[in-house]
């Protein structure tokens, strides 16, 4: 964890090779920037340098076959933000 408040959380997350994060939802949305390796979910694969923006209420099951490091900011996108996920 890097920062937490009622308005959202920020963290650096490292997935070891073979990690499966489990299905979960993001009521307040999330943004992810992949710093190393490749992050994946049922929607696609996101190599180093990828930025994802998942809107409030989105769900996914992230995993990494090779391992990865990513920056994540979550809970900060308001319920009125209806933009589609950008991949």
Short mmCIF file of N, CA and C in Angstrom, two decimals:
data_model
loop_
_atom_site.label_atom_id
_atom_site.label_comp_id
_atom_site.label_asym_id
_atom_site.label_seq_id
_atom_site.Cartn_x
_atom_site.Cartn_y
_atom_site.Cartn_z
N UNK A 1 0.83 -1.20 0.00
CA UNK A 1 0.00 0.00 0.00
C UNK A 1 0.87 1.26 0.00
N UNK A 2 0.47 2.24 -0.79
CA UNK A 2 1.17 3.53 -0.82
C UNK A 2 0.33 4.63 -0.18
N UNK A 3 -0.99 4.52 -0.31
CA UNK A 3 -1.88 5.55 0.20
C UNK A 3 -3.29 4.98 0.33
N UNK A 4 -4.01 5.42 1.36
CA UNK A 4 -5.41 5.00 1.51
C UNK A 4 -6.19 6.12 2.17
N UNK A 5 -7.40 6.34 1.68
CA UNK A 5 -8.33 7.30 2.26
C UNK A 5 -9.73 6.83 1.91
N UNK A 6 -10.75 7.45 2.48
CA UNK A 6 -12.11 7.06 2.11
C UNK A 6 -12.38 7.26 0.61
N UNK A 7 -11.62 8.13 -0.04
CA UNK A 7 -11.82 8.42 -1.45
C UNK A 7 -11.10 7.45 -2.39
N UNK A 8 -10.24 6.57 -1.87
CA UNK A 8 -9.56 5.62 -2.75
C UNK A 8 -8.27 5.09 -2.15
N UNK A 9 -7.69 4.13 -2.87
CA UNK A 9 -6.45 3.50 -2.44
C UNK A 9 -5.45 3.46 -3.59
N UNK A 10 -4.17 3.50 -3.24
CA UNK A 10 -3.09 3.40 -4.21
C UNK A 10 -2.10 2.36 -3.69
N UNK A 11 -1.63 1.49 -4.58
CA UNK A 11 -0.69 0.45 -4.15
C UNK A 11 0.21 0.02 -5.31
N UNK A 12 1.34 -0.55 -4.97
CA UNK A 12 2.16 -1.30 -5.91
C UNK A 12 1.91 -2.76 -5.59
N UNK A 13 1.62 -3.55 -6.60
CA UNK A 13 1.30 -4.96 -6.40
C UNK A 13 2.23 -5.80 -7.27
N UNK A 14 2.81 -6.82 -6.67
CA UNK A 14 3.64 -7.75 -7.42
C UNK A 14 2.96 -9.11 -7.43
N UNK A 15 2.74 -9.65 -8.62
CA UNK A 15 2.24 -11.01 -8.78
C UNK A 15 3.44 -11.89 -9.13
N UNK A 16 3.67 -12.92 -8.34
CA UNK A 16 4.70 -13.92 -8.66
C UNK A 16 4.20 -14.71 -9.88
N UNK A 17 5.09 -15.35 -10.62
CA UNK A 17 4.64 -16.18 -11.74
C UNK A 17 3.57 -17.17 -11.29
N UNK A 18 2.50 -17.28 -12.08
CA UNK A 18 1.42 -18.22 -11.77
C UNK A 18 0.37 -17.70 -10.81
N UNK A 19 0.45 -16.43 -10.41
CA UNK A 19 -0.53 -15.87 -9.47
C UNK A 19 -1.88 -15.66 -10.15
N UNK A 20 -2.94 -16.04 -9.45
CA UNK A 20 -4.32 -15.79 -9.88
C UNK A 20 -4.98 -14.98 -8.77
N UNK A 21 -5.42 -13.77 -9.09
CA UNK A 21 -5.97 -12.86 -8.09
C UNK A 21 -7.40 -13.15 -7.67
N UNK A 22 -8.10 -14.01 -8.38
CA UNK A 22 -9.49 -14.30 -8.04
C UNK A 22 -10.44 -13.23 -8.57
N UNK A 23 -11.66 -13.64 -8.85
CA UNK A 23 -12.67 -12.72 -9.39
C UNK A 23 -13.08 -11.72 -8.31
N UNK A 24 -13.13 -10.46 -8.68
CA UNK A 24 -13.57 -9.42 -7.75
C UNK A 24 -14.13 -8.23 -8.54
N UNK A 25 -14.85 -7.37 -7.83
CA UNK A 25 -15.45 -6.20 -8.46
C UNK A 25 -14.82 -4.92 -7.90
N UNK A 26 -15.06 -3.84 -8.61
CA UNK A 26 -14.54 -2.53 -8.22
C UNK A 26 -15.69 -1.53 -8.20
N UNK A 27 -16.38 -1.41 -7.06
CA UNK A 27 -17.51 -0.48 -6.98
C UNK A 27 -17.12 0.95 -7.33
N UNK A 28 -15.90 1.34 -6.98
CA UNK A 28 -15.42 2.69 -7.27
C UNK A 28 -14.47 2.76 -8.44
N UNK A 29 -14.43 1.72 -9.27
CA UNK A 29 -13.54 1.68 -10.43
C UNK A 29 -12.08 1.48 -10.04
N UNK A 30 -11.23 1.39 -11.07
CA UNK A 30 -9.79 1.25 -10.83
C UNK A 30 -9.00 1.66 -12.07
N UNK A 31 -7.76 2.03 -11.83
CA UNK A 31 -6.81 2.29 -12.90
C UNK A 31 -5.55 1.51 -12.57
N UNK A 32 -4.97 0.87 -13.59
CA UNK A 32 -3.78 0.03 -13.42
C UNK A 32 -2.75 0.44 -14.46
N UNK A 33 -1.49 0.53 -14.03
CA UNK A 33 -0.38 0.74 -14.95
C UNK A 33 0.62 -0.38 -14.72
N UNK A 34 0.90 -1.16 -15.75
CA UNK A 34 1.80 -2.31 -15.64
C UNK A 34 3.25 -1.83 -15.78
N UNK A 35 4.04 -2.06 -14.74
CA UNK A 35 5.43 -1.61 -14.71
C UNK A 35 6.42 -2.67 -15.18
N UNK A 36 6.13 -3.94 -14.91
CA UNK A 36 7.00 -5.05 -15.30
C UNK A 36 6.14 -6.25 -15.65
N UNK A 37 6.62 -7.10 -16.56
CA UNK A 37 5.95 -8.34 -16.88
C UNK A 37 4.64 -8.13 -17.63
N UNK A 38 3.74 -9.11 -17.48
CA UNK A 38 2.44 -9.06 -18.16
C UNK A 38 1.33 -9.44 -17.19
N UNK A 39 0.34 -8.57 -17.07
CA UNK A 39 -0.88 -8.83 -16.31
C UNK A 39 -1.93 -9.27 -17.32
N UNK A 40 -2.83 -10.15 -16.92
CA UNK A 40 -3.88 -10.61 -17.82
C UNK A 40 -5.18 -10.79 -17.04
N UNK A 41 -6.29 -10.83 -17.77
CA UNK A 41 -7.58 -11.20 -17.21
C UNK A 41 -8.41 -11.77 -18.36
N UNK A 42 -9.68 -12.03 -18.11
CA UNK A 42 -10.52 -12.63 -19.15
C UNK A 42 -10.77 -11.69 -20.33
N UNK A 43 -10.37 -10.42 -20.19
CA UNK A 43 -10.57 -9.44 -21.26
C UNK A 43 -9.34 -9.27 -22.16
N UNK A 44 -8.17 -9.71 -21.69
CA UNK A 44 -6.97 -9.55 -22.50
C UNK A 44 -5.68 -9.68 -21.72
N UNK A 45 -4.57 -9.39 -22.43
CA UNK A 45 -3.22 -9.43 -21.85
C UNK A 45 -2.65 -8.02 -21.91
N UNK A 46 -1.95 -7.62 -20.84
CA UNK A 46 -1.48 -6.25 -20.71
C UNK A 46 0.01 -6.26 -20.35
N UNK A 47 0.88 -6.10 -21.35
CA UNK A 47 2.31 -6.11 -21.10
C UNK A 47 2.79 -4.79 -20.47
N UNK A 48 4.04 -4.78 -20.08
CA UNK A 48 4.68 -3.59 -19.52
C UNK A 48 4.30 -2.36 -20.34
N UNK A 49 3.91 -1.29 -19.63
CA UNK A 49 3.52 -0.05 -20.28
C UNK A 49 2.04 0.08 -20.53
N UNK A 50 1.26 -0.97 -20.26
CA UNK A 50 -0.19 -0.91 -20.47
C UNK A 50 -0.87 -0.14 -19.35
N UNK A 51 -1.89 0.61 -19.72
CA UNK A 51 -2.72 1.33 -18.76
C UNK A 51 -4.15 0.87 -18.95
N UNK A 52 -4.80 0.51 -17.86
CA UNK A 52 -6.20 0.07 -17.91
C UNK A 52 -7.03 0.99 -17.04
N UNK A 53 -8.24 1.24 -17.48
CA UNK A 53 -9.18 2.01 -16.68
C UNK A 53 -10.49 1.24 -16.68
N UNK A 54 -10.82 0.68 -15.53
CA UNK A 54 -12.04 -0.11 -15.38
C UNK A 54 -13.06 0.73 -14.62
N UNK A 55 -14.24 0.93 -15.19
CA UNK A 55 -15.24 1.82 -14.60
C UNK A 55 -15.87 1.23 -13.32
N UNK A 56 -16.56 2.07 -12.55
CA UNK A 56 -17.24 1.59 -11.36
C UNK A 56 -18.15 0.41 -11.69
N UNK A 57 -18.11 -0.60 -10.83
CA UNK A 57 -18.94 -1.79 -11.00
C UNK A 57 -18.32 -2.86 -11.86
N UNK A 58 -17.16 -2.60 -12.45
CA UNK A 58 -16.52 -3.60 -13.30
C UNK A 58 -16.02 -4.78 -12.47
N UNK A 59 -15.90 -5.94 -13.12
CA UNK A 59 -15.41 -7.16 -12.48
C UNK A 59 -14.38 -7.81 -13.39
N UNK A 60 -13.42 -8.50 -12.77
CA UNK A 60 -12.45 -9.27 -13.55
C UNK A 60 -11.73 -10.26 -12.65
N UNK A 61 -10.95 -11.13 -13.30
CA UNK A 61 -10.16 -12.15 -12.60
C UNK A 61 -8.71 -12.03 -13.08
N UNK A 62 -7.93 -11.13 -12.45
CA UNK A 62 -6.56 -10.91 -12.92
C UNK A 62 -5.63 -12.07 -12.59
N UNK A 63 -4.63 -12.27 -13.46
CA UNK A 63 -3.61 -13.29 -13.23
C UNK A 63 -2.35 -12.92 -13.99
N UNK A 64 -1.27 -13.62 -13.68
CA UNK A 64 -0.03 -13.42 -14.42
C UNK A 64 0.71 -14.74 -14.50
N UNK A 65 0.91 -15.23 -15.71
CA UNK A 65 1.67 -16.47 -15.90
C UNK A 65 3.16 -16.24 -15.65
N UNK A 66 3.68 -15.10 -16.10
CA UNK A 66 5.12 -14.83 -16.00
C UNK A 66 5.50 -13.99 -14.78
N UNK A 67 4.51 -13.42 -14.11
CA UNK A 67 4.77 -12.51 -13.00
C UNK A 67 4.71 -11.07 -13.50
N UNK A 68 4.39 -10.13 -12.61
CA UNK A 68 4.32 -8.73 -13.01
C UNK A 68 4.34 -7.82 -11.78
N UNK A 69 4.58 -6.56 -12.05
CA UNK A 69 4.51 -5.51 -11.03
C UNK A 69 3.61 -4.43 -11.62
N UNK A 70 2.61 -3.99 -10.85
CA UNK A 70 1.73 -2.94 -11.36
C UNK A 70 1.34 -1.96 -10.26
N UNK A 71 1.05 -0.75 -10.71
CA UNK A 71 0.55 0.34 -9.87
C UNK A 71 -0.96 0.30 -10.01
N UNK A 72 -1.67 0.38 -8.90
CA UNK A 72 -3.13 0.37 -8.96
C UNK A 72 -3.70 1.48 -8.09
N UNK A 73 -4.67 2.17 -8.65
CA UNK A 73 -5.42 3.19 -7.93
C UNK A 73 -6.88 2.77 -8.03
N UNK A 74 -7.56 2.63 -6.90
CA UNK A 74 -8.94 2.13 -6.93
C UNK A 74 -9.85 2.92 -6.01
N UNK A 75 -11.14 2.88 -6.35
CA UNK A 75 -12.16 3.50 -5.53
C UNK A 75 -12.36 4.98 -5.77
N UNK A 76 -11.62 5.57 -6.68
CA UNK A 76 -11.66 7.02 -6.87
C UNK A 76 -12.56 7.48 -8.01
N UNK A 77 -13.06 6.54 -8.79
CA UNK A 77 -13.93 6.91 -9.90
C UNK A 77 -15.37 6.92 -9.40
N UNK A 78 -16.03 8.03 -9.49
CA UNK A 78 -17.38 8.17 -8.94
C UNK A 78 -18.41 7.30 -9.65
N UNK A 79 -19.49 7.04 -8.97
CA UNK A 79 -20.56 6.21 -9.53
C UNK A 79 -21.18 6.87 -10.76
N UNK A 80 -20.98 8.15 -10.94
CA UNK A 80 -21.53 8.85 -12.11
C UNK A 80 -20.60 8.72 -13.31
N UNK A 81 -19.40 8.19 -13.12
CA UNK A 81 -18.45 8.04 -14.20
C UNK A 81 -18.83 6.78 -14.98
N UNK A 82 -19.39 6.96 -16.16
CA UNK A 82 -19.89 5.82 -16.93
C UNK A 82 -19.01 5.51 -18.15
N UNK A 83 -17.80 6.04 -18.18
CA UNK A 83 -16.91 5.78 -19.32
C UNK A 83 -16.61 4.31 -19.43
N UNK A 84 -16.53 3.83 -20.64
CA UNK A 84 -16.19 2.42 -20.87
C UNK A 84 -14.74 2.18 -20.48
N UNK A 85 -14.44 0.96 -20.14
CA UNK A 85 -13.06 0.59 -19.80
C UNK A 85 -12.16 0.87 -21.00
N UNK A 86 -11.01 1.44 -20.73
CA UNK A 86 -10.02 1.70 -21.78
C UNK A 86 -8.92 0.68 -21.63
N UNK A 87 -8.62 0.01 -22.69
CA UNK A 87 -7.59 -1.04 -22.64
C UNK A 87 -6.52 -0.73 -23.63
#
